[in-house]
Coordinates of C-alpha atoms in Angstrom, one line a residue:
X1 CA 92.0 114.1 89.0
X2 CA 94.3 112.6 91.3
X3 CA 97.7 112.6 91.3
X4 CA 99.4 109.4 89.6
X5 CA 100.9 107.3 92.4
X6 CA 104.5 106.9 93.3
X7 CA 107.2 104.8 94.6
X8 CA 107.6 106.3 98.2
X9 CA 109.4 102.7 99.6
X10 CA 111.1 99.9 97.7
X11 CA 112.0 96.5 99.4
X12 CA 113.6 93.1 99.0
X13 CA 113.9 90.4 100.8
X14 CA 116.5 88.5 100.1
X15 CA 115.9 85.5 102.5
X16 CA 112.1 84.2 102.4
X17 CA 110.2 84.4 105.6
X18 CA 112.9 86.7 106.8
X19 CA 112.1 90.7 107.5
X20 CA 113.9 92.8 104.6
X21 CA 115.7 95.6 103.6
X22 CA 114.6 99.0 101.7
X23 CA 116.4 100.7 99.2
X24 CA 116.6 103.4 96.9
X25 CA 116.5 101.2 93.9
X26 CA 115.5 97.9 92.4
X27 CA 116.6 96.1 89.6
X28 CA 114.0 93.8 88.0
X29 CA 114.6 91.2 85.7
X30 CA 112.2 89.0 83.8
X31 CA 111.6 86.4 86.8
X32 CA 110.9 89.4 89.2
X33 CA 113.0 91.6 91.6
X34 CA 116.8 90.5 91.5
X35 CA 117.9 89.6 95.6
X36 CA 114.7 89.3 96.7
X37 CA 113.7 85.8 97.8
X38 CA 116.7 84.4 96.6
X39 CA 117.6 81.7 99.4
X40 CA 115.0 79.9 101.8
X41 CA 115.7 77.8 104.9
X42 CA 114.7 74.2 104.1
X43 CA 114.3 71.9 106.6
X44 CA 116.8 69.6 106.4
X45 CA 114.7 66.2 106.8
X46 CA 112.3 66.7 104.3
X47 CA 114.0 69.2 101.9
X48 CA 110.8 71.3 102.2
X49 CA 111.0 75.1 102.6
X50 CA 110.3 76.3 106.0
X51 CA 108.2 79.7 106.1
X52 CA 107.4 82.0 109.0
X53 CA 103.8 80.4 108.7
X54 CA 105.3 77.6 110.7
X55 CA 108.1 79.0 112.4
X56 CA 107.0 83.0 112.9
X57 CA 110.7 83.6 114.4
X58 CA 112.4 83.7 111.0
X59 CA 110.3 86.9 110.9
X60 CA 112.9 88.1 113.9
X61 CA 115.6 88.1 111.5
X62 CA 116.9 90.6 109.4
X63 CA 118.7 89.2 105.7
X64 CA 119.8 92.3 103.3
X65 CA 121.5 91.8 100.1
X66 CA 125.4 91.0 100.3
X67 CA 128.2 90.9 97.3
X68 CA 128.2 87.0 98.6
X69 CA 124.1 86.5 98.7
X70 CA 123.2 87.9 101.8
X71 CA 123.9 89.0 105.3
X72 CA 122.0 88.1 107.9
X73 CA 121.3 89.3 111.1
X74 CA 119.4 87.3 114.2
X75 CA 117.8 88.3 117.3
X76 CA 120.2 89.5 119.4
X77 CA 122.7 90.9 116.7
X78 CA 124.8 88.0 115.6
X79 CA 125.5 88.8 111.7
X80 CA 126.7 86.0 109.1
X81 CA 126.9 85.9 105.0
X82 CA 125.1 82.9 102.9
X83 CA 128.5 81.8 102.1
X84 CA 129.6 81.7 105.6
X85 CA 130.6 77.7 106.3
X86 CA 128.6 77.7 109.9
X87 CA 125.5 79.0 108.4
X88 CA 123.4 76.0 108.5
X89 CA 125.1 75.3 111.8
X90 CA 124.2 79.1 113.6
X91 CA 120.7 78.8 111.8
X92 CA 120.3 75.4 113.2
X93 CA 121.2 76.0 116.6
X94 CA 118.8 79.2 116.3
X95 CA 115.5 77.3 115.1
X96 CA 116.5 74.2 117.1
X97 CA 115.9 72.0 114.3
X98 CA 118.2 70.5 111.5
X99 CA 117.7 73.1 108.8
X100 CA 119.6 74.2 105.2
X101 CA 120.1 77.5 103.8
X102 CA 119.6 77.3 100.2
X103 CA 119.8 79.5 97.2
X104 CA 117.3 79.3 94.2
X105 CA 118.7 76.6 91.5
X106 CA 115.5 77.3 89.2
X107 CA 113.8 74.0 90.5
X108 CA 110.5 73.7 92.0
X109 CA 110.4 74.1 95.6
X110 CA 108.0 72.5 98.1
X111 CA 107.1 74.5 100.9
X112 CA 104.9 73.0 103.9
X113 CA 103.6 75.3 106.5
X114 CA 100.5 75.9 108.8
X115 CA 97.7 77.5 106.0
X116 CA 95.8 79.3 108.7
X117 CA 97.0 79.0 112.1
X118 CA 99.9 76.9 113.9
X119 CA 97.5 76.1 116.7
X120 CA 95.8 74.1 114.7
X121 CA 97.5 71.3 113.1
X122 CA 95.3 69.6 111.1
X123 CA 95.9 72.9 109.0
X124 CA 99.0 71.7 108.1
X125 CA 100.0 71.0 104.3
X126 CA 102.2 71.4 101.1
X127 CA 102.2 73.2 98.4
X128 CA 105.2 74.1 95.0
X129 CA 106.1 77.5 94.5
X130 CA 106.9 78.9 91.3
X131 CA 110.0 77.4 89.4
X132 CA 113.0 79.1 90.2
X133 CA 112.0 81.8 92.7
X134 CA 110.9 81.4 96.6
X135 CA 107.7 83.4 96.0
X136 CA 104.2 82.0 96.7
X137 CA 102.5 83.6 94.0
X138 CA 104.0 86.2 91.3
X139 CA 107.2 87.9 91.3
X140 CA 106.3 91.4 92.1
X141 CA 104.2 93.1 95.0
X142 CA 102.6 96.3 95.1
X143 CA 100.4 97.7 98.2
X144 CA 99.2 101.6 99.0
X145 CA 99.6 103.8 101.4
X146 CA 95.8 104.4 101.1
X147 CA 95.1 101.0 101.3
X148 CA 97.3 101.0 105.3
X149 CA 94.9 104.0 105.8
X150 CA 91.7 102.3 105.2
X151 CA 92.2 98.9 106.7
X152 CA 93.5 100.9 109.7
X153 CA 90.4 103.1 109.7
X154 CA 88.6 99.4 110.2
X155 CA 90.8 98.2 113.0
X156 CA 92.2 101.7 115.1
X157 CA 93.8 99.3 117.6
X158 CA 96.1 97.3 115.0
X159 CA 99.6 97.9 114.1
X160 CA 99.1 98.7 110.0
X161 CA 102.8 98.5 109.6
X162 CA 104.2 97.8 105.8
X163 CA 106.2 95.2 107.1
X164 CA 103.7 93.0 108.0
X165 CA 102.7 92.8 104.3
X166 CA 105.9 92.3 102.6
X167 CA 105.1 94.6 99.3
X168 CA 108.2 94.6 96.7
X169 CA 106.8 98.5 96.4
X170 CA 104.7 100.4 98.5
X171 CA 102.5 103.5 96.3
X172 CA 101.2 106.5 97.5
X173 CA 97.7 107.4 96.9
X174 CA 94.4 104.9 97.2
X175 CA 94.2 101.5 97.1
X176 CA 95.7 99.5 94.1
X177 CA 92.8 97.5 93.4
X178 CA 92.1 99.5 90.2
X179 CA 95.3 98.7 88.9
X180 CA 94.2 94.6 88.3
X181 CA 94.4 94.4 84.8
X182 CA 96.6 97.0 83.9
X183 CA 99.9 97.0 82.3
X184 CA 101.6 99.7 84.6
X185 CA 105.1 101.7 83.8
X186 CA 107.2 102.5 86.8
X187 CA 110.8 103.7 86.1
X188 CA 111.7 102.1 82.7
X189 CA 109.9 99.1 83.9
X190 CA 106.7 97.4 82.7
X191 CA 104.6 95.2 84.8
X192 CA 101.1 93.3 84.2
X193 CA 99.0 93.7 87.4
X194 CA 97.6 90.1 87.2
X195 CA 95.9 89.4 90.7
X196 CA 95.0 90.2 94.1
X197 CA 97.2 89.2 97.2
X198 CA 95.3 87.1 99.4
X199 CA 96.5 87.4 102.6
X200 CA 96.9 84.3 105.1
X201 CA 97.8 83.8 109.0
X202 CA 101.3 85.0 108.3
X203 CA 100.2 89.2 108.5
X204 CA 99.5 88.5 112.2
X205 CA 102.5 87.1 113.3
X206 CA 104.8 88.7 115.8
X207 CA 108.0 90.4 114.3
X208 CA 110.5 92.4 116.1
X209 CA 108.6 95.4 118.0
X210 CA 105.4 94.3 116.4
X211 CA 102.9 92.2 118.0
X212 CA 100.8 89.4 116.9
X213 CA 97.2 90.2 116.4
X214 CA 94.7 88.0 114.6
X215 CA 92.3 91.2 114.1
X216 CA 94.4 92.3 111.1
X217 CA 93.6 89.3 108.8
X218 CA 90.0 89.1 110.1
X219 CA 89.3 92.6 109.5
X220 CA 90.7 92.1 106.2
X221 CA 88.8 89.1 105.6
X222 CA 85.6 91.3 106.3
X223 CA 86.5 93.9 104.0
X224 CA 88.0 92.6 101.0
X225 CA 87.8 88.6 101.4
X226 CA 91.4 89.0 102.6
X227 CA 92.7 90.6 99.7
X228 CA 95.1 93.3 100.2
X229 CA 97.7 94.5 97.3
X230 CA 98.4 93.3 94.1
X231 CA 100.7 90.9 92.1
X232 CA 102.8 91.9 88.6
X233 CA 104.8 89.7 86.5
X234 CA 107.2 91.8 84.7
X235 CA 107.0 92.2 80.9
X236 CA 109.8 94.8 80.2
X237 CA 112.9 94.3 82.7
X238 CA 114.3 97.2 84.3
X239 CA 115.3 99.9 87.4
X240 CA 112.5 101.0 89.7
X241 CA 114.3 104.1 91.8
X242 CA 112.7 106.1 95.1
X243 CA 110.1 108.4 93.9
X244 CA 108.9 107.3 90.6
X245 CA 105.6 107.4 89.0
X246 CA 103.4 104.6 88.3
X247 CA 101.4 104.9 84.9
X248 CA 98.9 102.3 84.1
X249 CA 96.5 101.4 81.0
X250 CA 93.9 98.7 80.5
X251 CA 95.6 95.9 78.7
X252 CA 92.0 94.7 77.7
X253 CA 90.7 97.8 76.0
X254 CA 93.8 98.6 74.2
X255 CA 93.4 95.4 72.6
X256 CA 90.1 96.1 71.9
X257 CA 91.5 99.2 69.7
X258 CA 94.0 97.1 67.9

């Protein structure tokens, strides 16, 4: 039997679109991970969020949690707070548009972005995220270190690097495909495992010191129809911390026993 799979990274990201931070704990509320994906850049003229679909340099900057929102950091080391007065200013001047820096009110956001690749624009449309979070899909994101071994097993020459793949927590053991379904305890938290992340143009964008490199979505889309991780809602709010231990049961056959 193997062993049951643990926590071995946690991560937020407190600005969408932005690379994040780990950490040796997170705190999870009922709407998901608390810090993470709290503010977006907006673009200014159309009050629509702007995501690195579009702009792939927002993946350049840094944003980690701050007693004020959040600090962030651009290329070349220039560090501000949400709360700073200039901060629309600096990230305008940065992106070269007119854009906003804007904190989660609980509305519905719009976000419009390139769905499969920025050279072609006729991919371009809209879409609302979730009320009162910048997340595409579901609060929560789990991925596996087996699952980075495997899909690097199908493409040697790619750069299988969690951060291309923004998970929330990243497991140790196999993939987390047999977790769909589950209700899963890790820490004093309880999550539903409700779907698989399908994964779009934005794993093969440039970031920092990694390249961009179109193999890794098409080699996923070969193996898996581009799925890779899983989303959780949280049913029991609560601490995750380094290190613990995922336990997960079928939600369907313990209903089944009821």
């Amino acid at each position: 039997m193997s062993p049951a799979p643990k926590a071995v990274q946690l991560w937020r990201y407190p600005v969408k679109s932005m690379g994040g931070e780990r950490t040796d704990r997170l705190f999870l509320g009922p709407s998901g991970v608390v810090g993470d994906r709290e503010f977006a850049v907006v673009v200014a003229a159309t009050g629509r969020v702007l995501t690195a679909k579009r702009e792939p340099r927002l993946l350049d900057a840094t944003a980690r949690r701050h007693e004020a929102g959040a600090e962030l950091i651009l290329p070349g080391g220039r560090r501000f707070i949400t709360a700073d007065p200039d901060a629309d200013a600096i990230l305008s001047d940065w992106l070269g548009q007119d854009v906003r820096l804007r904190r989660q009110t609980g509305r519905v956001h719009t976000v419009e972005e390139y769905r499969k690749d920025p050279a072609e624009p006729s991919s371009l449309s809209t879409f609302d995220l979730p009320a009162g979070k910048f997340v595409d899909e579901a609060p929560v994101h789990l991925l596996s270190e087996g699952a980075l071994r495997a899909a690097g097993a199908r493409h040697p020459d790619g750069t299988w690097d969690v951060r291309r793949f923004r998970p929330n927590v990243l497991l140790s053991g196999p993939e987390a495909d047999h977790l769909l379904g589950t209700r899963a305890q890790i820490g004093n938290v309880l999550l539903d495992i409700t779907e698989a992340t399908k994964r779009c143009v934005m794993v093969t964008q440039p970031q920092r010191d990694l390249p961009k490199d179109r193999e890794i979505l098409r080699s996923l889309v070969q193996a898996s129809a581009g799925s890779f991780g899983v989303y959780a809602t949280v049913t029991r709010p609560g601490t995750v911390l380094l290190g613990d231990t995922l336990a997960a049961e079928d939600v369907a056959a313990r209903e089944l026993v009821r």
